[in-house]
Amino acid sequence: MDPELTSFTQTAGTTLVTLMATEAWQHTRDGLTRLWQRLQPDRAHIVSDELDASREEVLRARSAADQEMLSELCLQWQGYLRRLLLAQPEAVEDLRRLLDDVDPEATAHAARITQHGTASGRARVYQAGRDMHIDER
């Protein structure tokens, strides 16, 4: 998969999980369900159920300040979206439009983030586009 598509699916998955706890959720959910219905109708019902279950998990994780669960949900949806876009590459623009419609800031910034790091010897490089927790003992 090309790096731009990888970056987009990472951003889209994270944006989706973030939107699950907002008032824009129903519009986002309906748009995603329609997208899956059009592209993979046999999976649309399963994805719709997964969206509902994930939203419940996001709300519980937020109330418990469970960052690990939120990160796992982001990874889960990044994977779902990556598989969808690999199978249906023409859907990238449809998904981008849907997310732009609900959260224009999220996808606008995604295209501008570039990180480079170089380490040599025993040096380490830590980079994050958002929160980072490093626990070395």
mmCIF file of N, CA and C in Angstrom:
data_model
loop_
_atom_site.group_PDB
_atom_site.id
_atom_site.type_symbol
_atom_site.label_atom_id
_atom_site.label_comp_id
_atom_site.label_asym_id
_atom_site.label_seq_id
_atom_site.Cartn_x
_atom_site.Cartn_y
_atom_site.Cartn_z
ATOM 1 N N MET A 1 0.854 -1.176 0.000
ATOM 2 C CA MET A 1 0.000 0.000 0.000
ATOM 3 C C MET A 1 0.891 1.227 0.000
ATOM 4 N N ASP A 2 0.479 2.232 -0.720
ATOM 5 C CA ASP A 2 1.320 3.421 -0.778
ATOM 6 C C ASP A 2 1.215 4.222 0.523
ATOM 7 N N PRO A 3 2.285 4.962 0.839
ATOM 8 C CA PRO A 3 2.326 5.690 2.118
ATOM 9 C C PRO A 3 1.194 6.693 2.300
ATOM 10 N N GLU A 4 0.758 7.317 1.220
ATOM 11 C CA GLU A 4 -0.331 8.292 1.333
ATOM 12 C C GLU A 4 -1.631 7.619 1.759
ATOM 13 N N LEU A 5 -1.901 6.449 1.198
ATOM 14 C CA LEU A 5 -3.103 5.714 1.581
ATOM 15 C C LEU A 5 -3.009 5.226 3.021
ATOM 16 N N THR A 6 -1.829 4.782 3.416
ATOM 17 C CA THR A 6 -1.614 4.356 4.800
ATOM 18 C C THR A 6 -1.870 5.518 5.756
ATOM 19 N N SER A 7 -1.310 6.663 5.427
ATOM 20 C CA SER A 7 -1.505 7.852 6.271
ATOM 21 C C SER A 7 -2.987 8.229 6.338
ATOM 22 N N PHE A 8 -3.657 8.158 5.191
ATOM 23 C CA PHE A 8 -5.084 8.510 5.167
ATOM 24 C C PHE A 8 -5.903 7.548 6.020
ATOM 25 N N THR A 9 -5.657 6.247 5.920
ATOM 26 C CA THR A 9 -6.455 5.300 6.703
ATOM 27 C C THR A 9 -6.174 5.453 8.194
ATOM 28 N N GLN A 10 -4.942 5.802 8.549
ATOM 29 C CA GLN A 10 -4.636 6.048 9.963
ATOM 30 C C GLN A 10 -5.414 7.248 10.473
ATOM 31 N N THR A 11 -5.392 8.311 9.708
ATOM 32 C CA THR A 11 -6.123 9.519 10.097
ATOM 33 C C THR A 11 -7.622 9.270 10.115
ATOM 34 N N ALA A 12 -8.117 8.585 9.097
ATOM 35 C CA ALA A 12 -9.554 8.319 9.010
ATOM 36 C C ALA A 12 -10.027 7.452 10.173
ATOM 37 N N GLY A 13 -9.265 6.422 10.530
ATOM 38 C CA GLY A 13 -9.634 5.568 11.660
ATOM 39 C C GLY A 13 -9.662 6.331 12.968
ATOM 40 N N THR A 14 -8.659 7.162 13.182
ATOM 41 C CA THR A 14 -8.596 7.965 14.406
ATOM 42 C C THR A 14 -9.726 8.985 14.433
ATOM 43 N N THR A 15 -9.969 9.623 13.293
ATOM 44 C CA THR A 15 -11.063 10.597 13.207
ATOM 45 C C THR A 15 -12.401 9.929 13.487
ATOM 46 N N LEU A 16 -12.590 8.762 12.919
ATOM 47 C CA LEU A 16 -13.837 8.022 13.126
ATOM 48 C C LEU A 16 -14.072 7.729 14.603
ATOM 49 N N VAL A 17 -13.054 7.234 15.281
ATOM 50 C CA VAL A 17 -13.187 6.920 16.712
ATOM 51 C C VAL A 17 -13.450 8.193 17.509
ATOM 52 N N THR A 18 -12.796 9.271 17.151
ATOM 53 C CA THR A 18 -13.039 10.549 17.833
ATOM 54 C C THR A 18 -14.482 10.997 17.636
ATOM 55 N N LEU A 19 -14.991 10.850 16.420
ATOM 56 C CA LEU A 19 -16.365 11.274 16.121
ATOM 57 C C LEU A 19 -17.415 10.429 16.825
ATOM 58 N N MET A 20 -17.048 9.233 17.241
ATOM 59 C CA MET A 20 -18.003 8.356 17.917
ATOM 60 C C MET A 20 -18.529 8.960 19.217
ATOM 61 N N ALA A 21 -17.787 9.899 19.776
ATOM 62 C CA ALA A 21 -18.196 10.514 21.043
ATOM 63 C C ALA A 21 -18.741 11.931 20.844
ATOM 64 N N THR A 22 -19.125 12.258 19.618
ATOM 65 C CA THR A 22 -19.610 13.613 19.346
ATOM 66 C C THR A 22 -21.049 13.592 18.844
ATOM 67 N N GLU A 23 -21.602 14.787 18.704
ATOM 68 C CA GLU A 23 -22.953 14.913 18.172
ATOM 69 C C GLU A 23 -23.009 14.614 16.683
ATOM 70 N N ALA A 24 -21.861 14.610 16.026
ATOM 71 C CA ALA A 24 -21.809 14.321 14.585
ATOM 72 C C ALA A 24 -21.822 12.818 14.315
ATOM 73 N N TRP A 25 -21.898 12.011 15.365
ATOM 74 C CA TRP A 25 -21.771 10.578 15.190
ATOM 75 C C TRP A 25 -22.842 9.976 14.280
ATOM 76 N N GLN A 26 -24.101 10.321 14.483
ATOM 77 C CA GLN A 26 -25.167 9.684 13.700
ATOM 78 C C GLN A 26 -24.984 9.945 12.208
ATOM 79 N N HIS A 27 -24.633 11.163 11.855
ATOM 80 C CA HIS A 27 -24.387 11.499 10.446
ATOM 81 C C HIS A 27 -23.199 10.696 9.906
ATOM 82 N N THR A 28 -22.145 10.591 10.698
ATOM 83 C CA THR A 28 -20.956 9.839 10.293
ATOM 84 C C THR A 28 -21.302 8.361 10.126
ATOM 85 N N ARG A 29 -22.004 7.818 11.103
ATOM 86 C CA ARG A 29 -22.382 6.404 11.061
ATOM 87 C C ARG A 29 -23.232 6.094 9.837
ATOM 88 N N ASP A 30 -24.229 6.953 9.567
ATOM 89 C CA ASP A 30 -25.094 6.749 8.410
ATOM 90 C C ASP A 30 -24.298 6.800 7.105
ATOM 91 N N GLY A 31 -23.374 7.744 7.017
ATOM 92 C CA GLY A 31 -22.555 7.868 5.816
ATOM 93 C C GLY A 31 -21.661 6.657 5.609
ATOM 94 N N LEU A 32 -21.053 6.160 6.674
ATOM 95 C CA LEU A 32 -20.201 4.972 6.559
ATOM 96 C C LEU A 32 -21.012 3.730 6.196
ATOM 97 N N THR A 33 -22.168 3.610 6.785
ATOM 98 C CA THR A 33 -23.026 2.466 6.478
ATOM 99 C C THR A 33 -23.433 2.494 5.010
ATOM 100 N N ARG A 34 -23.793 3.672 4.504
ATOM 101 C CA ARG A 34 -24.145 3.790 3.079
ATOM 102 C C ARG A 34 -22.950 3.455 2.188
ATOM 103 N N LEU A 35 -21.749 3.908 2.589
ATOM 104 C CA LEU A 35 -20.544 3.617 1.817
ATOM 105 C C LEU A 35 -20.305 2.109 1.735
ATOM 106 N N TRP A 36 -20.377 1.441 2.869
ATOM 107 C CA TRP A 36 -20.189 -0.015 2.865
ATOM 108 C C TRP A 36 -21.309 -0.716 2.093
ATOM 109 N N GLN A 37 -22.527 -0.214 2.229
ATOM 110 C CA GLN A 37 -23.658 -0.816 1.519
ATOM 111 C C GLN A 37 -23.430 -0.765 0.005
ATOM 112 N N ARG A 38 -22.877 0.322 -0.451
ATOM 113 C CA ARG A 38 -22.623 0.479 -1.879
ATOM 114 C C ARG A 38 -21.432 -0.366 -2.355
ATOM 115 N N LEU A 39 -20.379 -0.434 -1.532
ATOM 116 C CA LEU A 39 -19.145 -1.090 -1.968
ATOM 117 C C LEU A 39 -19.067 -2.573 -1.620
ATOM 118 N N GLN A 40 -19.561 -2.923 -0.446
ATOM 119 C CA GLN A 40 -19.528 -4.312 0.015
ATOM 120 C C GLN A 40 -20.847 -4.623 0.721
ATOM 121 N N PRO A 41 -21.916 -4.745 -0.038
ATOM 122 C CA PRO A 41 -23.241 -4.902 0.574
ATOM 123 C C PRO A 41 -23.358 -6.099 1.506
ATOM 124 N N ASP A 42 -22.596 -7.152 1.250
ATOM 125 C CA ASP A 42 -22.664 -8.331 2.110
ATOM 126 C C ASP A 42 -22.055 -8.079 3.485
ATOM 127 N N ARG A 43 -21.228 -7.060 3.634
ATOM 128 C CA ARG A 43 -20.591 -6.739 4.917
ATOM 129 C C ARG A 43 -21.226 -5.535 5.611
ATOM 130 N N ALA A 44 -22.104 -4.835 4.945
ATOM 131 C CA ALA A 44 -22.645 -3.581 5.483
ATOM 132 C C ALA A 44 -23.328 -3.767 6.837
ATOM 133 N N HIS A 45 -24.103 -4.820 6.993
ATOM 134 C CA HIS A 45 -24.805 -5.052 8.263
ATOM 135 C C HIS A 45 -23.799 -5.332 9.393
ATOM 136 N N ILE A 46 -22.785 -6.109 9.096
ATOM 137 C CA ILE A 46 -21.750 -6.431 10.089
ATOM 138 C C ILE A 46 -21.022 -5.158 10.519
ATOM 139 N N VAL A 47 -20.654 -4.331 9.539
ATOM 140 C CA VAL A 47 -19.951 -3.087 9.838
ATOM 141 C C VAL A 47 -20.840 -2.149 10.638
ATOM 142 N N SER A 48 -22.104 -2.084 10.293
ATOM 143 C CA SER A 48 -23.047 -1.251 11.036
ATOM 144 C C SER A 48 -23.109 -1.671 12.503
ATOM 145 N N ASP A 49 -23.172 -2.969 12.740
ATOM 146 C CA ASP A 49 -23.176 -3.475 14.122
ATOM 147 C C ASP A 49 -21.852 -3.161 14.827
ATOM 148 N N GLU A 50 -20.743 -3.295 14.099
ATOM 149 C CA GLU A 50 -19.430 -2.984 14.673
ATOM 150 C C GLU A 50 -19.316 -1.503 15.036
ATOM 151 N N LEU A 51 -19.876 -0.644 14.192
ATOM 152 C CA LEU A 51 -19.869 0.792 14.488
ATOM 153 C C LEU A 51 -20.611 1.070 15.793
ATOM 154 N N ASP A 52 -21.780 0.450 15.959
ATOM 155 C CA ASP A 52 -22.556 0.645 17.190
ATOM 156 C C ASP A 52 -21.806 0.123 18.413
ATOM 157 N N ALA A 53 -21.215 -1.049 18.284
ATOM 158 C CA ALA A 53 -20.474 -1.638 19.405
ATOM 159 C C ALA A 53 -19.249 -0.792 19.741
ATOM 160 N N SER A 54 -18.569 -0.312 18.715
ATOM 161 C CA SER A 54 -17.383 0.514 18.954
ATOM 162 C C SER A 54 -17.747 1.826 19.627
ATOM 163 N N ARG A 55 -18.873 2.402 19.241
ATOM 164 C CA ARG A 55 -19.284 3.654 19.890
ATOM 165 C C ARG A 55 -19.508 3.440 21.387
ATOM 166 N N GLU A 56 -20.163 2.345 21.724
ATOM 167 C CA GLU A 56 -20.386 2.041 23.152
ATOM 168 C C GLU A 56 -19.040 1.908 23.881
ATOM 169 N N GLU A 57 -18.080 1.238 23.236
ATOM 170 C CA GLU A 57 -16.759 1.067 23.842
ATOM 171 C C GLU A 57 -16.031 2.393 23.975
ATOM 172 N N VAL A 58 -16.174 3.261 22.981
ATOM 173 C CA VAL A 58 -15.540 4.582 23.040
ATOM 174 C C VAL A 58 -16.110 5.380 24.203
ATOM 175 N N LEU A 59 -17.415 5.372 24.356
ATOM 176 C CA LEU A 59 -18.033 6.130 25.451
ATOM 177 C C LEU A 59 -17.582 5.600 26.817
ATOM 178 N N ARG A 60 -17.505 4.277 26.958
ATOM 179 C CA ARG A 60 -17.020 3.694 28.216
ATOM 180 C C ARG A 60 -15.545 4.038 28.449
ATOM 181 N N ALA A 61 -14.747 3.936 27.395
ATOM 182 C CA ALA A 61 -13.316 4.220 27.517
ATOM 183 C C ALA A 61 -13.072 5.684 27.869
ATOM 184 N N ARG A 62 -13.822 6.567 27.269
ATOM 185 C CA ARG A 62 -13.663 7.998 27.590
ATOM 186 C C ARG A 62 -14.047 8.284 29.041
ATOM 187 N N SER A 63 -15.125 7.694 29.501
ATOM 188 C CA SER A 63 -15.538 7.958 30.882
ATOM 189 C C SER A 63 -14.550 7.365 31.884
ATOM 190 N N ALA A 64 -13.845 6.307 31.492
ATOM 191 C CA ALA A 64 -12.851 5.693 32.371
ATOM 192 C C ALA A 64 -11.433 6.200 32.085
ATOM 193 N N ALA A 65 -11.312 7.158 31.148
ATOM 194 C CA ALA A 65 -10.001 7.678 30.730
ATOM 195 C C ALA A 65 -9.064 6.537 30.317
ATOM 196 N N ASP A 66 -9.605 5.580 29.573
ATOM 197 C CA ASP A 66 -8.852 4.399 29.132
ATOM 198 C C ASP A 66 -8.257 4.659 27.747
ATOM 199 N N GLN A 67 -7.079 5.279 27.701
ATOM 200 C CA GLN A 67 -6.410 5.603 26.443
ATOM 201 C C GLN A 67 -6.031 4.360 25.661
ATOM 202 N N GLU A 68 -5.694 3.299 26.368
ATOM 203 C CA GLU A 68 -5.301 2.068 25.691
ATOM 204 C C GLU A 68 -6.459 1.513 24.859
ATOM 205 N N MET A 69 -7.651 1.517 25.420
ATOM 206 C CA MET A 69 -8.821 1.046 24.679
ATOM 207 C C MET A 69 -9.099 1.935 23.474
ATOM 208 N N LEU A 70 -8.996 3.242 23.657
ATOM 209 C CA LEU A 70 -9.221 4.156 22.543
ATOM 210 C C LEU A 70 -8.202 3.916 21.429
ATOM 211 N N SER A 71 -6.964 3.679 21.796
ATOM 212 C CA SER A 71 -5.926 3.383 20.796
ATOM 213 C C SER A 71 -6.226 2.080 20.062
ATOM 214 N N GLU A 72 -6.678 1.081 20.795
ATOM 215 C CA GLU A 72 -7.035 -0.190 20.159
ATOM 216 C C GLU A 72 -8.192 -0.015 19.180
ATOM 217 N N LEU A 73 -9.171 0.784 19.544
ATOM 218 C CA LEU A 73 -10.300 1.035 18.644
ATOM 219 C C LEU A 73 -9.853 1.790 17.389
ATOM 220 N N CYS A 74 -8.945 2.735 17.564
ATOM 221 C CA CYS A 74 -8.399 3.444 16.396
ATOM 222 C C CYS A 74 -7.721 2.461 15.452
ATOM 223 N N LEU A 75 -6.911 1.575 16.002
ATOM 224 C CA LEU A 75 -6.227 0.574 15.175
ATOM 225 C C LEU A 75 -7.226 -0.356 14.484
ATOM 226 N N GLN A 76 -8.252 -0.748 15.213
ATOM 227 C CA GLN A 76 -9.283 -1.625 14.636
ATOM 228 C C GLN A 76 -9.926 -0.964 13.420
ATOM 229 N N TRP A 77 -10.334 0.299 13.558
ATOM 230 C CA TRP A 77 -11.015 0.972 12.455
ATOM 231 C C TRP A 77 -10.055 1.356 11.346
ATOM 232 N N GLN A 78 -8.806 1.605 11.671
ATOM 233 C CA GLN A 78 -7.814 1.818 10.621
ATOM 234 C C GLN A 78 -7.716 0.567 9.757
ATOM 235 N N GLY A 79 -7.737 -0.593 10.390
ATOM 236 C CA GLY A 79 -7.685 -1.855 9.662
ATOM 237 C C GLY A 79 -8.911 -2.079 8.794
ATOM 238 N N TYR A 80 -10.101 -1.825 9.350
ATOM 239 C CA TYR A 80 -11.329 -1.982 8.567
ATOM 240 C C TYR A 80 -11.296 -1.077 7.323
ATOM 241 N N LEU A 81 -10.916 0.174 7.550
ATOM 242 C CA LEU A 81 -10.896 1.129 6.444
ATOM 243 C C LEU A 81 -9.812 0.778 5.430
ATOM 244 N N ARG A 82 -8.663 0.339 5.904
ATOM 245 C CA ARG A 82 -7.573 -0.049 5.003
ATOM 246 C C ARG A 82 -8.020 -1.199 4.095
ATOM 247 N N ARG A 83 -8.659 -2.208 4.682
ATOM 248 C CA ARG A 83 -9.127 -3.345 3.882
ATOM 249 C C ARG A 83 -10.196 -2.916 2.863
ATOM 250 N N LEU A 84 -11.083 -2.035 3.290
ATOM 251 C CA LEU A 84 -12.105 -1.538 2.367
ATOM 252 C C LEU A 84 -11.456 -0.808 1.198
ATOM 253 N N LEU A 85 -10.513 0.067 1.491
ATOM 254 C CA LEU A 85 -9.896 0.873 0.439
ATOM 255 C C LEU A 85 -8.946 0.064 -0.438
ATOM 256 N N LEU A 86 -8.363 -0.980 0.099
ATOM 257 C CA LEU A 86 -7.553 -1.861 -0.743
ATOM 258 C C LEU A 86 -8.436 -2.612 -1.737
ATOM 259 N N ALA A 87 -9.597 -3.033 -1.278
ATOM 260 C CA ALA A 87 -10.529 -3.751 -2.150
ATOM 261 C C ALA A 87 -11.236 -2.802 -3.122
ATOM 262 N N GLN A 88 -11.452 -1.571 -2.688
ATOM 263 C CA GLN A 88 -12.195 -0.590 -3.495
ATOM 264 C C GLN A 88 -11.453 0.744 -3.493
ATOM 265 N N PRO A 89 -10.327 0.862 -4.192
ATOM 266 C CA PRO A 89 -9.522 2.091 -4.144
ATOM 267 C C PRO A 89 -10.273 3.353 -4.555
ATOM 268 N N GLU A 90 -11.295 3.197 -5.376
ATOM 269 C CA GLU A 90 -12.066 4.365 -5.810
ATOM 270 C C GLU A 90 -12.857 4.992 -4.665
ATOM 271 N N ALA A 91 -12.957 4.301 -3.551
ATOM 272 C CA ALA A 91 -13.727 4.805 -2.408
ATOM 273 C C ALA A 91 -12.958 5.811 -1.557
ATOM 274 N N VAL A 92 -11.684 6.011 -1.840
ATOM 275 C CA VAL A 92 -10.887 6.954 -1.040
ATOM 276 C C VAL A 92 -11.535 8.327 -1.038
ATOM 277 N N GLU A 93 -11.904 8.810 -2.195
ATOM 278 C CA GLU A 93 -12.491 10.153 -2.266
ATOM 279 C C GLU A 93 -13.860 10.212 -1.595
ATOM 280 N N ASP A 94 -14.625 9.140 -1.682
ATOM 281 C CA ASP A 94 -15.928 9.102 -0.993
ATOM 282 C C ASP A 94 -15.743 9.205 0.516
ATOM 283 N N LEU A 95 -14.785 8.448 1.041
ATOM 284 C CA LEU A 95 -14.525 8.490 2.477
ATOM 285 C C LEU A 95 -13.964 9.854 2.878
ATOM 286 N N ARG A 96 -13.072 10.383 2.075
ATOM 287 C CA ARG A 96 -12.508 11.708 2.361
ATOM 288 C C ARG A 96 -13.609 12.768 2.404
ATOM 289 N N ARG A 97 -14.537 12.713 1.440
ATOM 290 C CA ARG A 97 -15.649 13.682 1.424
ATOM 291 C C ARG A 97 -16.527 13.542 2.663
ATOM 292 N N LEU A 98 -16.815 12.301 3.039
ATOM 293 C CA LEU A 98 -17.645 12.070 4.225
ATOM 294 C C LEU A 98 -16.982 12.669 5.464
ATOM 295 N N LEU A 99 -15.703 12.382 5.666
ATOM 296 C CA LEU A 99 -15.013 12.900 6.843
ATOM 297 C C LEU A 99 -14.824 14.405 6.779
ATOM 298 N N ASP A 100 -14.570 14.945 5.591
ATOM 299 C CA ASP A 100 -14.463 16.400 5.436
ATOM 300 C C ASP A 100 -15.780 17.080 5.782
ATOM 301 N N ASP A 101 -16.874 16.434 5.414
ATOM 302 C CA ASP A 101 -18.200 16.989 5.686
ATOM 303 C C ASP A 101 -18.453 17.070 7.191
ATOM 304 N N VAL A 102 -17.985 16.072 7.923
ATOM 305 C CA VAL A 102 -18.243 16.022 9.360
ATOM 306 C C VAL A 102 -17.152 16.731 10.154
ATOM 307 N N ASP A 103 -15.890 16.570 9.744
ATOM 308 C CA ASP A 103 -14.757 17.128 10.489
ATOM 309 C C ASP A 103 -13.686 17.607 9.516
ATOM 310 N N PRO A 104 -13.887 18.768 8.897
ATOM 311 C CA PRO A 104 -12.958 19.230 7.869
ATOM 312 C C PRO A 104 -11.523 19.405 8.364
ATOM 313 N N GLU A 105 -11.346 19.742 9.620
ATOM 314 C CA GLU A 105 -10.005 19.951 10.160
ATOM 315 C C GLU A 105 -9.178 18.670 10.181
ATOM 316 N N ALA A 106 -9.808 17.559 10.499
ATOM 317 C CA ALA A 106 -9.070 16.296 10.668
ATOM 318 C C ALA A 106 -8.384 15.864 9.383
ATOM 319 N N THR A 107 -9.110 15.821 8.281
ATOM 320 C CA THR A 107 -8.505 15.330 7.052
ATOM 321 C C THR A 107 -7.651 16.394 6.383
ATOM 322 N N ALA A 108 -7.923 17.668 6.631
ATOM 323 C CA ALA A 108 -7.087 18.723 6.055
ATOM 324 C C ALA A 108 -5.677 18.667 6.614
ATOM 325 N N HIS A 109 -5.560 18.434 7.904
ATOM 326 C CA HIS A 109 -4.238 18.373 8.527
ATOM 327 C C HIS A 109 -3.509 17.079 8.212
ATOM 328 N N ALA A 110 -4.243 16.030 7.923
ATOM 329 C CA ALA A 110 -3.616 14.727 7.681
ATOM 330 C C ALA A 110 -2.652 14.767 6.508
ATOM 331 N N ALA A 111 -2.987 15.509 5.488
ATOM 332 C CA ALA A 111 -2.134 15.539 4.308
ATOM 333 C C ALA A 111 -0.863 16.341 4.540
ATOM 334 N N ARG A 112 -0.800 17.142 5.601
ATOM 335 C CA ARG A 112 0.348 18.011 5.832
ATOM 336 C C ARG A 112 1.365 17.470 6.825
ATOM 337 N N ILE A 113 1.083 16.377 7.468
ATOM 338 C CA ILE A 113 1.995 15.866 8.481
ATOM 339 C C ILE A 113 3.068 15.000 7.832
ATOM 340 N N THR A 114 4.312 15.383 8.060
ATOM 341 C CA THR A 114 5.441 14.589 7.585
ATOM 342 C C THR A 114 6.455 14.529 8.715
ATOM 343 N N GLN A 115 6.912 13.343 9.012
ATOM 344 C CA GLN A 115 7.903 13.187 10.063
ATOM 345 C C GLN A 115 9.077 12.387 9.522
ATOM 346 N N HIS A 116 10.257 12.815 9.885
ATOM 347 C CA HIS A 116 11.475 12.102 9.521
ATOM 348 C C HIS A 116 12.330 11.994 10.766
ATOM 349 N N GLY A 117 12.945 10.872 10.953
ATOM 350 C CA GLY A 117 13.830 10.705 12.107
ATOM 351 C C GLY A 117 15.004 9.824 11.728
ATOM 352 N N THR A 118 16.140 10.146 12.275
ATOM 353 C CA THR A 118 17.346 9.358 12.036
ATOM 354 C C THR A 118 18.021 9.109 13.366
ATOM 355 N N ALA A 119 18.371 7.882 13.589
ATOM 356 C CA ALA A 119 19.101 7.533 14.808
ATOM 357 C C ALA A 119 20.332 6.736 14.408
ATOM 358 N N SER A 120 21.384 6.904 15.164
ATOM 359 C CA SER A 120 22.590 6.113 14.890
ATOM 360 C C SER A 120 23.165 5.635 16.213
ATOM 361 N N GLY A 121 23.931 4.592 16.110
ATOM 362 C CA GLY A 121 24.507 4.043 17.337
ATOM 363 C C GLY A 121 23.418 3.527 18.252
ATOM 364 N N ARG A 122 23.442 3.977 19.492
ATOM 365 C CA ARG A 122 22.453 3.543 20.473
ATOM 366 C C ARG A 122 21.346 4.566 20.682
ATOM 367 N N ALA A 123 21.303 5.548 19.802
ATOM 368 C CA ALA A 123 20.292 6.610 19.916
ATOM 369 C C ALA A 123 18.904 6.067 19.589
ATOM 370 N N ARG A 124 17.883 6.771 20.062
ATOM 371 C CA ARG A 124 16.492 6.417 19.789
ATOM 372 C C ARG A 124 15.758 7.645 19.294
ATOM 373 N N VAL A 125 14.783 7.409 18.456
ATOM 374 C CA VAL A 125 13.942 8.486 17.953
ATOM 375 C C VAL A 125 12.504 8.139 18.302
ATOM 376 N N TYR A 126 11.814 9.069 18.931
ATOM 377 C CA TYR A 126 10.403 8.886 19.260
ATOM 378 C C TYR A 126 9.628 9.967 18.526
ATOM 379 N N GLN A 127 8.621 9.556 17.755
ATOM 380 C CA GLN A 127 7.802 10.522 17.037
ATOM 381 C C GLN A 127 6.336 10.152 17.208
ATOM 382 N N ALA A 128 5.512 11.169 17.280
ATOM 383 C CA ALA A 128 4.076 10.911 17.393
ATOM 384 C C ALA A 128 3.323 12.055 16.752
ATOM 385 N N GLY A 129 2.214 11.715 16.161
ATOM 386 C CA GLY A 129 1.328 12.733 15.607
ATOM 387 C C GLY A 129 0.351 13.233 16.646
ATOM 388 N N ARG A 130 0.357 12.562 17.791
ATOM 389 C CA ARG A 130 -0.531 12.928 18.888
ATOM 390 C C ARG A 130 0.083 12.505 20.195
ATOM 391 N N ASP A 131 -0.694 11.963 21.090
ATOM 392 C CA ASP A 131 -0.207 11.572 22.410
ATOM 393 C C ASP A 131 0.838 10.459 22.309
ATOM 394 N N MET A 132 1.786 10.517 23.227
ATOM 395 C CA MET A 132 2.791 9.485 23.278
ATOM 396 C C MET A 132 3.104 9.189 24.742
ATOM 397 N N HIS A 133 3.214 7.916 25.053
ATOM 398 C CA HIS A 133 3.592 7.512 26.401
ATOM 399 C C HIS A 133 4.743 6.523 26.256
ATOM 400 N N ILE A 134 5.859 6.839 26.878
ATOM 401 C CA ILE A 134 7.028 5.967 26.805
ATOM 402 C C ILE A 134 7.357 5.544 28.230
ATOM 403 N N ASP A 135 7.427 4.274 28.434
ATOM 404 C CA ASP A 135 7.702 3.742 29.767
ATOM 405 C C ASP A 135 8.861 2.760 29.651
ATOM 406 N N GLU A 136 10.067 3.284 29.782
ATOM 407 C CA GLU A 136 11.258 2.423 29.716
ATOM 408 C C GLU A 136 11.774 2.205 31.129
ATOM 409 N N ARG A 137 11.944 0.976 31.446
ATOM 410 C CA ARG A 137 12.455 0.663 32.785
ATOM 411 C C ARG A 137 13.634 -0.226 32.679
#
